[in-house]
Each structure stands twice: as C-alpha cells, then as structure tokens.
Amino acid sequence: MADDPPLRIETPAGLRAWSEAARCDGLRVGLVPTMCALHAGHVSLVRRARQECDRTAVSIFVNPLQFTLGEDFERYPRQLDADLAVLRAEGVDVAYLPSVEVMYPPGATTRVCVGELDDVLEGACRPGHFEGVATVVLKLFEAGRPHRAYFGQKDAQQAALVTRLARDLDTGVEVVVCPTIREPDGLALSSRNAYLHGDERRAALCLVGALRAAADLYATGERDPSPLRAAMRRVLAAEPLARVDYAEVVDEETFRPPGSLAVLAVRIGATRLIDNHRLGDPL
Ligand code: AMP
C-alpha cells in the first residue's frame, strides 16, 4: 500500500524537487491545496487540474494557523487513508503531506499580511484566519512551484484573497477558481457537514434557501443591497437552529457593498457553515 500511487512527499524540499523535475521535462504542474476529509467538491478541483495540467499534486494539511482560538482544529475530521484512496482513484501524481512541525518549525514566525480583505466578513469574524491561509498558500506555492493552483468558489473570500496574493507577490501562479459543488438538495459540500446531526442537516438548508431568496429578488430587477440582504435574513430568521454571523451582498473583489455576490456565514448548532452565490447565475 505504501508504494501505491500517489507518490507521498512530506517536505517542501521533496515537493520542490519533484516539481522542478517535471518542469525540466516541459510538463505543466497543477496544485490543489486541501485540508483533508476529501469530498466531491475537492474532487472537482482535482479533475480540473488533471484536465489542464500534465502533473497534479494535492496537498493535505490541516493548517493550525488558520484556525482561531476555540475553533475546531483538534476535532477537524482527519481521514488520511480514505483521502489517499480518493487521490489514487483520481490518478493524482503526488500527495503532499507535511507535518505541522515541518511546515512551522520552531522560530518560523514570518506571516503574510493580506490587507483590506482581512477587515470584512470572514476576516472580521475570524481574526488571524486569512493571515494563516495566506501564509500556508504562499508556502505551498513556493514549495510546489505550480503553473496553476485550484481553489473553490465555495470559499469565495479565500479565493479572492489567494488570487490577489498570487498577483501581488509575483508568484507566477495562475489561480483557477472552480464552481461550488452542492448536494442534490442544494447544501454546499463541506468537510464540516460531517458535524451536522439530526435536525441540523435539514436546518442547514437555510443557507441555500437564503441565497435562493436573494437570487429570486435579484431576478425581478432588484439591485439595492439592502432589500437583497433583508430577503436572506428573513429566510435565516425563520430557522430556529440558525444563528447568523453575516448575510450580505457585496462586490466579489472587495467584499464590500455594493455588488452582486451574496455571501453568508451561519451557525447551525455548534457548526459554522459558509456559502455564497453570484446573483444572476443559475443556482
Ligand atoms: P478545504 O479542505 O475545506 O480547505 O478545501 C480545499 C479546497 O476545496 C478549497 O479551495 C475549497 O474552496 C474547495 N472546496 C471546498 N468545498 C467545496 C465545494 N463544495 N465545491 C467546490 N470546491 C470546494
């Protein structure tokens, strides 16, 4: 089993050597960063990478820097064997599996500061989260030297931030943002859906319900963020298990109003879920 594909690499130097060998052969390298507990959303990124690149590496690393105090870092659903089986079935070339000690050895205190996207919505709710994301993504880009890196629209603010980081820091990496994959009933796939128990799974549909309400109003010609936001909040207020962190309609680069990206973060019991939708697109 240990010798089965994908090739497992555990150090930045190992990943860089693999990537540089591929580049020397004229091959295009794709990178898909993940935390673990792979689902069809992750697989959609992997398939896109496999279509567009000659070699694909998937990183699996639960990044402690992007969890704020009191969040679920310890209990995040790790399942390495199942994840490796997914990567094998998808024909992935490399699984990059650094330990926390390898990624952040003692004294590694440098952080990537992300600027204004850190002040709003996810950034404001989760202080330090995006600094942690930006730091790990830059490290993955440096070690993996990919031509392209694949991220999900599901985490819209993260995707915007990574797109900006890649450009601002001259990484030479082309960031590709892939559509959100949903369950048949509309719930966006997320590793955290595993935390939803009993009635919470049904209650979680209020997220996509709120996005649909905003989309329906937008389709009537409404463009003012305030009634669009109110339509989302009405749906969320009707769900007794839901507590709203934010529900807004914002610009998809600045994450400030006005705009046409509906974004929301909602707690269902102890589980915090996020979702978003570009108003005007099919949902
Ligand atoms: P995570 O393991 O949650 O950090 O996610 C790794 C990557 O998969 C990120 O770029 C996410 O945006 C993306 N992703 C997560 N859920 C979905 C989904 N439902 N559809 C598409 N991409 C997703």
PDB file of C-alpha atoms and ligand atoms in Angstrom:
ATOM      1  CA  MET A   1       0.000   0.000   0.000  1.00  0.00           C
ATOM      2  CA  ALA A   2       2.745   2.440   0.989  1.00  0.00           C
ATOM      3  CA  ASP A   3       4.266   2.208  -2.521  1.00  0.00           C
ATOM      4  CA  ASP A   4       0.944   2.603  -4.336  1.00  0.00           C
ATOM      5  CA  PRO A   5       0.367   5.896  -6.091  1.00  0.00           C
ATOM      6  CA  PRO A   6       0.099   8.743  -5.386  1.00  0.00           C
ATOM      7  CA  LEU A   7       3.742   9.388  -4.517  1.00  0.00           C
ATOM      8  CA  ARG A   8       3.809  10.697  -0.941  1.00  0.00           C
ATOM      9  CA  ILE A   9       6.035  13.655  -0.252  1.00  0.00           C
ATOM     10  CA  GLU A  10       6.424  15.121   3.218  1.00  0.00           C
ATOM     11  CA  THR A  11       8.890  18.003   2.917  1.00  0.00           C
ATOM     12  CA  PRO A  12       8.982  21.276   0.962  1.00  0.00           C
ATOM     13  CA  ALA A  13      12.371  20.305  -0.493  1.00  0.00           C
ATOM     14  CA  GLY A  14      10.921  16.996  -1.708  1.00  0.00           C
ATOM     15  CA  LEU A  15       7.953  18.720  -3.338  1.00  0.00           C
ATOM     16  CA  ARG A  16      10.159  21.316  -4.982  1.00  0.00           C
ATOM     17  CA  ALA A  17      12.498  18.633  -6.392  1.00  0.00           C
ATOM     18  CA  TRP A  18       9.516  16.760  -7.849  1.00  0.00           C
ATOM     19  CA  SER A  19       8.027  19.910  -9.352  1.00  0.00           C
ATOM     20  CA  GLU A  20      11.327  21.109 -10.816  1.00  0.00           C
ATOM     21  CA  ALA A  21      11.940  17.714 -12.409  1.00  0.00           C
ATOM     22  CA  ALA A  22       8.504  17.927 -14.040  1.00  0.00           C
ATOM     23  CA  ARG A  23       9.171  21.494 -15.221  1.00  0.00           C
ATOM     24  CA  CYS A  24      12.542  20.412 -16.666  1.00  0.00           C
ATOM     25  CA  ASP A  25      10.658  17.845 -18.727  1.00  0.00           C
ATOM     26  CA  GLY A  26       8.450  20.646 -20.044  1.00  0.00           C
ATOM     27  CA  LEU A  27       5.414  19.449 -18.053  1.00  0.00           C
ATOM     28  CA  ARG A  28       2.759  21.718 -16.549  1.00  0.00           C
ATOM     29  CA  VAL A  29       2.266  21.300 -12.807  1.00  0.00           C
ATOM     30  CA  GLY A  30      -1.086  21.746 -11.061  1.00  0.00           C
ATOM     31  CA  LEU A  31      -1.557  22.090  -7.305  1.00  0.00           C
ATOM     32  CA  VAL A  32      -4.750  21.543  -5.330  1.00  0.00           C
ATOM     33  CA  PRO A  33      -4.447  22.642  -1.682  1.00  0.00           C
ATOM     34  CA  THR A  34      -6.836  20.877   0.725  1.00  0.00           C
ATOM     35  CA  MET A  35      -7.073  20.340   4.451  1.00  0.00           C
ATOM     36  CA  CYS A  36      -8.438  16.727   4.357  1.00  0.00           C
ATOM     37  CA  ALA A  37     -11.750  14.815   4.545  1.00  0.00           C
ATOM     38  CA  LEU A  38     -11.949  14.917   0.745  1.00  0.00           C
ATOM     39  CA  HIS A  39     -15.388  15.098  -0.865  1.00  0.00           C
ATOM     40  CA  ALA A  40     -16.849  15.721  -4.332  1.00  0.00           C
ATOM     41  CA  GLY A  41     -16.014  19.436  -4.043  1.00  0.00           C
ATOM     42  CA  HIS A  42     -12.313  18.643  -3.672  1.00  0.00           C
ATOM     43  CA  VAL A  43     -12.579  16.027  -6.415  1.00  0.00           C
ATOM     44  CA  SER A  44     -13.966  18.623  -8.832  1.00  0.00           C
ATOM     45  CA  LEU A  45     -10.801  20.704  -8.285  1.00  0.00           C
ATOM     46  CA  VAL A  46      -8.600  17.638  -8.781  1.00  0.00           C
ATOM     47  CA  ARG A  47     -10.369  16.728 -12.034  1.00  0.00           C
ATOM     48  CA  ARG A  48      -9.986  20.246 -13.392  1.00  0.00           C
ATOM     49  CA  ALA A  49      -6.283  20.171 -12.507  1.00  0.00           C
ATOM     50  CA  ARG A  50      -5.861  16.778 -14.176  1.00  0.00           C
ATOM     51  CA  GLN A  51      -7.574  18.103 -17.307  1.00  0.00           C
ATOM     52  CA  GLU A  52      -5.447  21.223 -17.554  1.00  0.00           C
ATOM     53  CA  CYS A  53      -2.048  20.073 -16.258  1.00  0.00           C
ATOM     54  CA  ASP A  54       0.392  17.256 -17.016  1.00  0.00           C
ATOM     55  CA  ARG A  55       1.148  16.529 -13.362  1.00  0.00           C
ATOM     56  CA  THR A  56      -1.068  17.131 -10.322  1.00  0.00           C
ATOM     57  CA  ALA A  57      -0.111  17.420  -6.669  1.00  0.00           C
ATOM     58  CA  VAL A  58      -2.705  17.589  -3.896  1.00  0.00           C
ATOM     59  CA  SER A  59      -1.647  18.890  -0.514  1.00  0.00           C
ATOM     60  CA  ILE A  60      -3.415  17.563   2.564  1.00  0.00           C
ATOM     61  CA  PHE A  61      -2.563  19.722   5.551  1.00  0.00           C
ATOM     62  CA  VAL A  62      -4.806  20.853   8.382  1.00  0.00           C
ATOM     63  CA  ASN A  63      -3.248  24.259   8.851  1.00  0.00           C
ATOM     64  CA  PRO A  64      -3.264  25.264  12.525  1.00  0.00           C
ATOM     65  CA  LEU A  65      -2.505  28.904  11.636  1.00  0.00           C
ATOM     66  CA  GLN A  66      -5.902  29.398  10.014  1.00  0.00           C
ATOM     67  CA  PHE A  67      -7.939  28.186  12.975  1.00  0.00           C
ATOM     68  CA  THR A  68      -8.720  30.842  15.532  1.00  0.00           C
ATOM     69  CA  LEU A  69      -8.773  30.152  19.254  1.00  0.00           C
ATOM     70  CA  GLY A  70     -11.672  27.889  20.253  1.00  0.00           C
ATOM     71  CA  GLU A  71     -12.282  26.654  16.697  1.00  0.00           C
ATOM     72  CA  ASP A  72     -12.280  23.008  15.591  1.00  0.00           C
ATOM     73  CA  PHE A  73      -8.572  22.397  14.785  1.00  0.00           C
ATOM     74  CA  GLU A  74      -8.326  19.410  17.163  1.00  0.00           C
ATOM     75  CA  ARG A  75     -11.530  17.713  16.060  1.00  0.00           C
ATOM     76  CA  TYR A  76     -11.316  18.528  12.326  1.00  0.00           C
ATOM     77  CA  PRO A  77     -12.269  15.244  10.542  1.00  0.00           C
ATOM     78  CA  ARG A  78      -8.865  13.753   9.535  1.00  0.00           C
ATOM     79  CA  GLN A  79      -9.064  10.518   7.451  1.00  0.00           C
ATOM     80  CA  LEU A  80      -5.788  10.087   5.594  1.00  0.00           C
ATOM     81  CA  ASP A  81      -6.283   6.533   4.281  1.00  0.00           C
ATOM     82  CA  ALA A  82      -9.660   7.354   2.771  1.00  0.00           C
ATOM     83  CA  ASP A  83      -8.248  10.577   1.282  1.00  0.00           C
ATOM     84  CA  LEU A  84      -5.293   8.723  -0.300  1.00  0.00           C
ATOM     85  CA  ALA A  85      -7.743   6.222  -1.807  1.00  0.00           C
ATOM     86  CA  VAL A  86      -9.645   9.147  -3.395  1.00  0.00           C
ATOM     87  CA  LEU A  87      -6.416  10.585  -4.816  1.00  0.00           C
ATOM     88  CA  ARG A  88      -5.391   7.166  -6.153  1.00  0.00           C
ATOM     89  CA  ALA A  89      -8.772   6.681  -7.846  1.00  0.00           C
ATOM     90  CA  GLU A  90      -8.467  10.144  -9.421  1.00  0.00           C
ATOM     91  CA  GLY A  91      -4.982   9.468 -10.812  1.00  0.00           C
ATOM     92  CA  VAL A  92      -3.255  12.160  -8.748  1.00  0.00           C
ATOM     93  CA  ASP A  93       0.545  12.028  -9.047  1.00  0.00           C
ATOM     94  CA  VAL A  94       1.614  13.422  -5.677  1.00  0.00           C
ATOM     95  CA  ALA A  95       0.092  13.696  -2.213  1.00  0.00           C
ATOM     96  CA  TYR A  96       1.960  16.385  -0.288  1.00  0.00           C
ATOM     97  CA  LEU A  97       1.610  15.505   3.407  1.00  0.00           C
ATOM     98  CA  PRO A  98       3.775  17.807   5.543  1.00  0.00           C
ATOM     99  CA  SER A  99       3.511  17.610   9.321  1.00  0.00           C
ATOM    100  CA  VAL A 100       2.845  20.722  11.386  1.00  0.00           C
ATOM    101  CA  GLU A 101       6.470  20.547  12.608  1.00  0.00           C
ATOM    102  CA  VAL A 102       7.777  20.517   9.036  1.00  0.00           C
ATOM    103  CA  MET A 103       5.541  23.411   7.965  1.00  0.00           C
ATOM    104  CA  TYR A 104       6.158  25.523  11.060  1.00  0.00           C
ATOM    105  CA  PRO A 105       9.407  24.531  12.753  1.00  0.00           C
ATOM    106  CA  PRO A 106      10.226  26.396  15.971  1.00  0.00           C
ATOM    107  CA  GLY A 107      11.093  30.000  15.183  1.00  0.00           C
ATOM    108  CA  ALA A 108       9.155  30.145  11.891  1.00  0.00           C
ATOM    109  CA  THR A 109       7.345  33.357  12.749  1.00  0.00           C
ATOM    110  CA  THR A 110       7.032  35.020   9.311  1.00  0.00           C
ATOM    111  CA  ARG A 111       3.419  35.693   8.300  1.00  0.00           C
ATOM    112  CA  VAL A 112       1.772  37.002   5.141  1.00  0.00           C
ATOM    113  CA  CYS A 113      -0.342  40.100   5.779  1.00  0.00           C
ATOM    114  CA  VAL A 114      -3.359  40.199   3.459  1.00  0.00           C
ATOM    115  CA  GLY A 115      -4.557  43.798   3.700  1.00  0.00           C
ATOM    116  CA  GLU A 116      -8.136  45.031   3.381  1.00  0.00           C
ATOM    117  CA  LEU A 117      -9.849  41.682   2.704  1.00  0.00           C
ATOM    118  CA  ASP A 118      -8.884  40.755   6.255  1.00  0.00           C
ATOM    119  CA  ASP A 119     -11.100  43.511   7.699  1.00  0.00           C
ATOM    120  CA  VAL A 120     -14.501  42.332   6.445  1.00  0.00           C
ATOM    121  CA  LEU A 121     -16.886  39.345   6.706  1.00  0.00           C
ATOM    122  CA  GLU A 122     -14.830  36.121   7.172  1.00  0.00           C
ATOM    123  CA  GLY A 123     -11.759  38.171   8.029  1.00  0.00           C
ATOM    124  CA  ALA A 124     -13.605  40.200  10.665  1.00  0.00           C
ATOM    125  CA  CYS A 125     -15.349  37.145  12.156  1.00  0.00           C
ATOM    126  CA  ARG A 126     -12.172  35.035  12.312  1.00  0.00           C
ATOM    127  CA  PRO A 127      -9.210  37.229  13.310  1.00  0.00           C
ATOM    128  CA  GLY A 128      -5.950  35.768  12.006  1.00  0.00           C
ATOM    129  CA  HIS A 129      -7.705  33.245   9.764  1.00  0.00           C
ATOM    130  CA  PHE A 130      -6.742  34.804   6.443  1.00  0.00           C
ATOM    131  CA  GLU A 131      -3.207  35.555   7.582  1.00  0.00           C
ATOM    132  CA  GLY A 132      -2.942  31.823   8.275  1.00  0.00           C
ATOM    133  CA  VAL A 133      -4.434  30.967   4.879  1.00  0.00           C
ATOM    134  CA  ALA A 134      -2.163  33.392   3.008  1.00  0.00           C
ATOM    135  CA  THR A 135       0.927  32.135   4.835  1.00  0.00           C
ATOM    136  CA  VAL A 136       0.273  28.480   4.081  1.00  0.00           C
ATOM    137  CA  VAL A 137      -0.740  29.162   0.470  1.00  0.00           C
ATOM    138  CA  LEU A 138       2.445  31.127  -0.206  1.00  0.00           C
ATOM    139  CA  LYS A 139       4.483  28.305   1.354  1.00  0.00           C
ATOM    140  CA  LEU A 140       2.685  25.768  -0.845  1.00  0.00           C
ATOM    141  CA  PHE A 141       3.293  27.906  -3.937  1.00  0.00           C
ATOM    142  CA  GLU A 142       6.988  28.270  -3.059  1.00  0.00           C
ATOM    143  CA  ALA A 143       7.477  24.555  -2.439  1.00  0.00           C
ATOM    144  CA  GLY A 144       5.216  23.274  -5.223  1.00  0.00           C
ATOM    145  CA  ARG A 145       6.095  25.908  -7.879  1.00  0.00           C
ATOM    146  CA  PRO A 146       2.867  25.065  -9.729  1.00  0.00           C
ATOM    147  CA  HIS A 147       1.864  26.640 -13.036  1.00  0.00           C
ATOM    148  CA  ARG A 148      -1.732  26.613 -11.812  1.00  0.00           C
ATOM    149  CA  ALA A 149      -3.399  26.232  -8.426  1.00  0.00           C
ATOM    150  CA  TYR A 150      -7.052  25.320  -7.945  1.00  0.00           C
ATOM    151  CA  PHE A 151      -9.421  26.765  -5.347  1.00  0.00           C
ATOM    152  CA  GLY A 152     -13.189  26.552  -4.767  1.00  0.00           C
ATOM    153  CA  GLN A 153     -15.691  29.386  -5.167  1.00  0.00           C
ATOM    154  CA  LYS A 154     -17.343  27.846  -2.067  1.00  0.00           C
ATOM    155  CA  ASP A 155     -14.756  29.830  -0.061  1.00  0.00           C
ATOM    156  CA  ALA A 156     -15.241  32.976  -2.128  1.00  0.00           C
ATOM    157  CA  GLN A 157     -13.319  35.417   0.058  1.00  0.00           C
ATOM    158  CA  GLN A 158     -10.406  32.983   0.330  1.00  0.00           C
ATOM    159  CA  ALA A 159     -10.403  32.546  -3.458  1.00  0.00           C
ATOM    160  CA  ALA A 160     -10.353  36.340  -3.942  1.00  0.00           C
ATOM    161  CA  LEU A 161      -7.551  36.719  -1.436  1.00  0.00           C
ATOM    162  CA  VAL A 162      -5.434  33.964  -2.984  1.00  0.00           C
ATOM    163  CA  THR A 163      -5.969  35.407  -6.467  1.00  0.00           C
ATOM    164  CA  ARG A 164      -4.741  38.754  -5.173  1.00  0.00           C
ATOM    165  CA  LEU A 165      -1.819  37.215  -3.264  1.00  0.00           C
ATOM    166  CA  ALA A 166      -0.641  35.345  -6.368  1.00  0.00           C
ATOM    167  CA  ARG A 167      -0.637  38.602  -8.328  1.00  0.00           C
ATOM    168  CA  ASP A 168       0.666  40.975  -5.627  1.00  0.00           C
ATOM    169  CA  LEU A 169       3.606  38.758  -4.674  1.00  0.00           C
ATOM    170  CA  ASP A 170       4.637  37.911  -8.260  1.00  0.00           C
ATOM    171  CA  THR A 171       4.261  34.189  -7.667  1.00  0.00           C
ATOM    172  CA  GLY A 172       3.732  33.420 -11.347  1.00  0.00           C
ATOM    173  CA  VAL A 173       0.978  31.004 -10.280  1.00  0.00           C
ATOM    174  CA  GLU A 174      -2.305  31.157 -12.191  1.00  0.00           C
ATOM    175  CA  VAL A 175      -5.129  30.783  -9.672  1.00  0.00           C
ATOM    176  CA  VAL A 176      -8.144  28.918 -11.041  1.00  0.00           C
ATOM    177  CA  VAL A 177     -11.423  29.262  -9.134  1.00  0.00           C
ATOM    178  CA  CYS A 178     -13.841  26.347  -9.628  1.00  0.00           C
ATOM    179  CA  PRO A 179     -17.640  26.304  -9.100  1.00  0.00           C
ATOM    180  CA  THR A 180     -19.246  25.195  -5.826  1.00  0.00           C
ATOM    181  CA  ILE A 181     -20.391  21.572  -5.753  1.00  0.00           C
ATOM    182  CA  ARG A 182     -23.694  21.003  -3.921  1.00  0.00           C
ATOM    183  CA  GLU A 183     -25.731  18.076  -2.608  1.00  0.00           C
ATOM    184  CA  PRO A 184     -28.870  17.356  -4.669  1.00  0.00           C
ATOM    185  CA  ASP A 185     -30.904  19.413  -2.153  1.00  0.00           C
ATOM    186  CA  GLY A 186     -28.581  22.408  -2.539  1.00  0.00           C
ATOM    187  CA  LEU A 187     -26.368  22.156   0.563  1.00  0.00           C
ATOM    188  CA  ALA A 188     -22.806  23.114  -0.421  1.00  0.00           C
ATOM    189  CA  LEU A 189     -20.409  20.240   0.217  1.00  0.00           C
ATOM    190  CA  SER A 190     -18.071  20.911   3.129  1.00  0.00           C
ATOM    191  CA  SER A 191     -15.910  18.774   5.391  1.00  0.00           C
ATOM    192  CA  ARG A 192     -17.783  20.413   8.277  1.00  0.00           C
ATOM    193  CA  ASN A 193     -21.128  18.965   7.102  1.00  0.00           C
ATOM    194  CA  ALA A 194     -19.973  15.799   8.925  1.00  0.00           C
ATOM    195  CA  TYR A 195     -20.656  17.664  12.193  1.00  0.00           C
ATOM    196  CA  LEU A 196     -24.367  18.148  11.394  1.00  0.00           C
ATOM    197  CA  HIS A 197     -26.548  15.831  13.428  1.00  0.00           C
ATOM    198  CA  GLY A 198     -30.259  15.015  13.289  1.00  0.00           C
ATOM    199  CA  ASP A 199     -32.325  18.074  12.630  1.00  0.00           C
ATOM    200  CA  GLU A 200     -29.231  20.182  11.912  1.00  0.00           C
ATOM    201  CA  ARG A 201     -28.796  18.683   8.427  1.00  0.00           C
ATOM    202  CA  ARG A 202     -32.288  19.890   7.451  1.00  0.00           C
ATOM    203  CA  ALA A 203     -31.753  23.231   9.199  1.00  0.00           C
ATOM    204  CA  ALA A 204     -28.528  23.765   7.186  1.00  0.00           C
ATOM    205  CA  LEU A 205     -30.656  24.149   4.050  1.00  0.00           C
ATOM    206  CA  CYS A 206     -31.497  27.646   5.246  1.00  0.00           C
ATOM    207  CA  LEU A 207     -28.148  28.794   3.787  1.00  0.00           C
ATOM    208  CA  VAL A 208     -29.002  27.854   0.207  1.00  0.00           C
ATOM    209  CA  GLY A 209     -32.610  28.903   0.894  1.00  0.00           C
ATOM    210  CA  ALA A 210     -31.411  32.395   1.793  1.00  0.00           C
ATOM    211  CA  LEU A 211     -29.221  32.553  -1.340  1.00  0.00           C
ATOM    212  CA  ARG A 212     -32.221  31.482  -3.448  1.00  0.00           C
ATOM    213  CA  ALA A 213     -34.377  34.201  -1.875  1.00  0.00           C
ATOM    214  CA  ALA A 214     -31.784  36.835  -2.809  1.00  0.00           C
ATOM    215  CA  ALA A 215     -31.444  35.327  -6.306  1.00  0.00           C
ATOM    216  CA  ASP A 216     -35.234  35.404  -6.826  1.00  0.00           C
ATOM    217  CA  LEU A 217     -35.435  39.048  -5.796  1.00  0.00           C
ATOM    218  CA  TYR A 218     -32.411  39.904  -7.969  1.00  0.00           C
ATOM    219  CA  ALA A 219     -34.197  38.234 -10.904  1.00  0.00           C
ATOM    220  CA  THR A 220     -37.075  40.718 -10.507  1.00  0.00           C
ATOM    221  CA  GLY A 221     -34.581  43.533 -11.143  1.00  0.00           C
ATOM    222  CA  GLU A 222     -33.731  44.496  -7.549  1.00  0.00           C
ATOM    223  CA  ARG A 223     -30.123  45.705  -7.262  1.00  0.00           C
ATOM    224  CA  ASP A 224     -30.148  47.588  -3.944  1.00  0.00           C
ATOM    225  CA  PRO A 225     -28.096  45.513  -1.435  1.00  0.00           C
ATOM    226  CA  SER A 226     -30.402  46.380   1.439  1.00  0.00           C
ATOM    227  CA  PRO A 227     -33.605  44.540   0.313  1.00  0.00           C
ATOM    228  CA  LEU A 228     -31.484  41.695  -1.079  1.00  0.00           C
ATOM    229  CA  ARG A 229     -29.838  41.335   2.323  1.00  0.00           C
ATOM    230  CA  ALA A 230     -33.232  41.555   4.041  1.00  0.00           C
ATOM    231  CA  ALA A 231     -34.584  38.731   1.858  1.00  0.00           C
ATOM    232  CA  MET A 232     -31.709  36.485   3.009  1.00  0.00           C
ATOM    233  CA  ARG A 233     -32.174  37.441   6.642  1.00  0.00           C
ATOM    234  CA  ARG A 234     -35.906  36.652   6.553  1.00  0.00           C
ATOM    235  CA  VAL A 235     -35.190  33.069   5.476  1.00  0.00           C
ATOM    236  CA  LEU A 236     -32.458  32.669   8.113  1.00  0.00           C
ATOM    237  CA  ALA A 237     -34.637  34.175  10.881  1.00  0.00           C
ATOM    238  CA  ALA A 238     -37.300  31.537  10.161  1.00  0.00           C
ATOM    239  CA  GLU A 239     -34.875  28.723  11.088  1.00  0.00           C
ATOM    240  CA  PRO A 240     -34.733  28.306  14.882  1.00  0.00           C
ATOM    241  CA  LEU A 241     -31.418  26.365  14.821  1.00  0.00           C
ATOM    242  CA  ALA A 242     -29.619  29.092  12.834  1.00  0.00           C
ATOM    243  CA  ARG A 243     -27.521  31.956  14.238  1.00  0.00           C
ATOM    244  CA  VAL A 244     -26.287  34.404  11.620  1.00  0.00           C
ATOM    245  CA  ASP A 245     -22.691  35.688  11.613  1.00  0.00           C
ATOM    246  CA  TYR A 246     -23.311  37.705   8.450  1.00  0.00           C
ATOM    247  CA  ALA A 247     -25.526  37.728   5.358  1.00  0.00           C
ATOM    248  CA  GLU A 248     -24.584  40.444   2.838  1.00  0.00           C
ATOM    249  CA  VAL A 249     -24.500  41.298  -0.842  1.00  0.00           C
ATOM    250  CA  VAL A 250     -21.048  42.555  -1.785  1.00  0.00           C
ATOM    251  CA  ASP A 251     -18.572  43.189  -4.567  1.00  0.00           C
ATOM    252  CA  GLU A 252     -16.698  39.993  -5.366  1.00  0.00           C
ATOM    253  CA  GLU A 253     -13.252  41.556  -5.238  1.00  0.00           C
ATOM    254  CA  THR A 254     -13.525  43.922  -2.270  1.00  0.00           C
ATOM    255  CA  PHE A 255     -16.218  42.045  -0.320  1.00  0.00           C
ATOM    256  CA  ARG A 256     -17.905  45.354   0.434  1.00  0.00           C
ATOM    257  CA  PRO A 257     -21.282  46.597  -0.853  1.00  0.00           C
ATOM    258  CA  PRO A 258     -22.489  47.330  -3.442  1.00  0.00           C
ATOM    259  CA  GLY A 259     -22.114  44.258  -5.603  1.00  0.00           C
ATOM    260  CA  SER A 260     -23.861  41.096  -6.704  1.00  0.00           C
ATOM    261  CA  LEU A 261     -22.202  38.377  -4.639  1.00  0.00           C
ATOM    262  CA  ALA A 262     -24.498  37.091  -1.879  1.00  0.00           C
ATOM    263  CA  VAL A 263     -22.363  35.749   0.991  1.00  0.00           C
ATOM    264  CA  LEU A 264     -23.307  34.332   4.339  1.00  0.00           C
ATOM    265  CA  ALA A 265     -21.948  32.595   7.417  1.00  0.00           C
ATOM    266  CA  VAL A 266     -24.385  30.830   9.709  1.00  0.00           C
ATOM    267  CA  ARG A 267     -24.007  28.671  12.784  1.00  0.00           C
ATOM    268  CA  ILE A 268     -26.214  25.596  12.882  1.00  0.00           C
ATOM    269  CA  GLY A 269     -25.836  24.408  16.457  1.00  0.00           C
ATOM    270  CA  ALA A 270     -22.065  24.244  17.028  1.00  0.00           C
ATOM    271  CA  THR A 271     -21.241  24.052  13.309  1.00  0.00           C
ATOM    272  CA  ARG A 272     -20.298  27.174  11.389  1.00  0.00           C
ATOM    273  CA  LEU A 273     -21.132  26.992   7.681  1.00  0.00           C
ATOM    274  CA  ILE A 274     -20.440  29.446   4.846  1.00  0.00           C
ATOM    275  CA  ASP A 275     -21.884  29.715   1.364  1.00  0.00           C
ATOM    276  CA  ASN A 276     -22.206  32.267  -1.435  1.00  0.00           C
ATOM    277  CA  HIS A 277     -23.807  32.823  -4.810  1.00  0.00           C
ATOM    278  CA  ARG A 278     -23.231  35.205  -7.729  1.00  0.00           C
ATOM    279  CA  LEU A 279     -26.684  36.720  -8.184  1.00  0.00           C
ATOM    280  CA  GLY A 280     -27.733  36.345 -11.794  1.00  0.00           C
ATOM    281  CA  ASP A 281     -26.055  32.933 -12.191  1.00  0.00           C
ATOM    282  CA  PRO A 282     -28.178  29.752 -12.071  1.00  0.00           C
ATOM    283  CA  LEU A 283     -28.450  28.151  -8.621  1.00  0.00           C
TER     284      LEU A 283
HETATM  285  P1  AMP B   1     -10.727  22.672   2.460  1.00  0.00           P
HETATM  286  O1  AMP B   1     -10.223  21.269   2.535  1.00  0.00           O
HETATM  287  O2  AMP B   1     -12.070  22.868   3.089  1.00  0.00           O
HETATM  288  O3  AMP B   1      -9.700  23.694   2.886  1.00  0.00           O
HETATM  289  O4  AMP B   1     -10.984  22.962   0.917  1.00  0.00           O
HETATM  290  C1  AMP B   1      -9.958  22.813  -0.041  1.00  0.00           C
HETATM  291  C2  AMP B   1     -10.398  23.446  -1.334  1.00  0.00           C
HETATM  292  O5  AMP B   1     -11.617  22.836  -1.785  1.00  0.00           O
HETATM  293  C3  AMP B   1     -10.685  24.947  -1.170  1.00  0.00           C
HETATM  294  O6  AMP B   1     -10.191  25.632  -2.307  1.00  0.00           O
HETATM  295  C4  AMP B   1     -12.199  24.980  -1.120  1.00  0.00           C
HETATM  296  O7  AMP B   1     -12.746  26.199  -1.582  1.00  0.00           O
HETATM  297  C5  AMP B   1     -12.560  23.841  -2.055  1.00  0.00           C
HETATM  298  N1  AMP B   1     -13.923  23.383  -1.767  1.00  0.00           N
HETATM  299  C6  AMP B   1     -14.436  23.058  -0.561  1.00  0.00           C
HETATM  300  N2  AMP B   1     -15.750  22.737  -0.663  1.00  0.00           N
HETATM  301  C7  AMP B   1     -16.056  22.867  -1.987  1.00  0.00           C
HETATM  302  C8  AMP B   1     -17.251  22.687  -2.749  1.00  0.00           C
HETATM  303  N3  AMP B   1     -18.401  22.316  -2.172  1.00  0.00           N
HETATM  304  N4  AMP B   1     -17.211  22.921  -4.077  1.00  0.00           N
HETATM  305  C9  AMP B   1     -16.043  23.312  -4.682  1.00  0.00           C
HETATM  306  N5  AMP B   1     -14.888  23.493  -4.019  1.00  0.00           N
HETATM  307  C10 AMP B   1     -14.884  23.263  -2.697  1.00  0.00           C
END
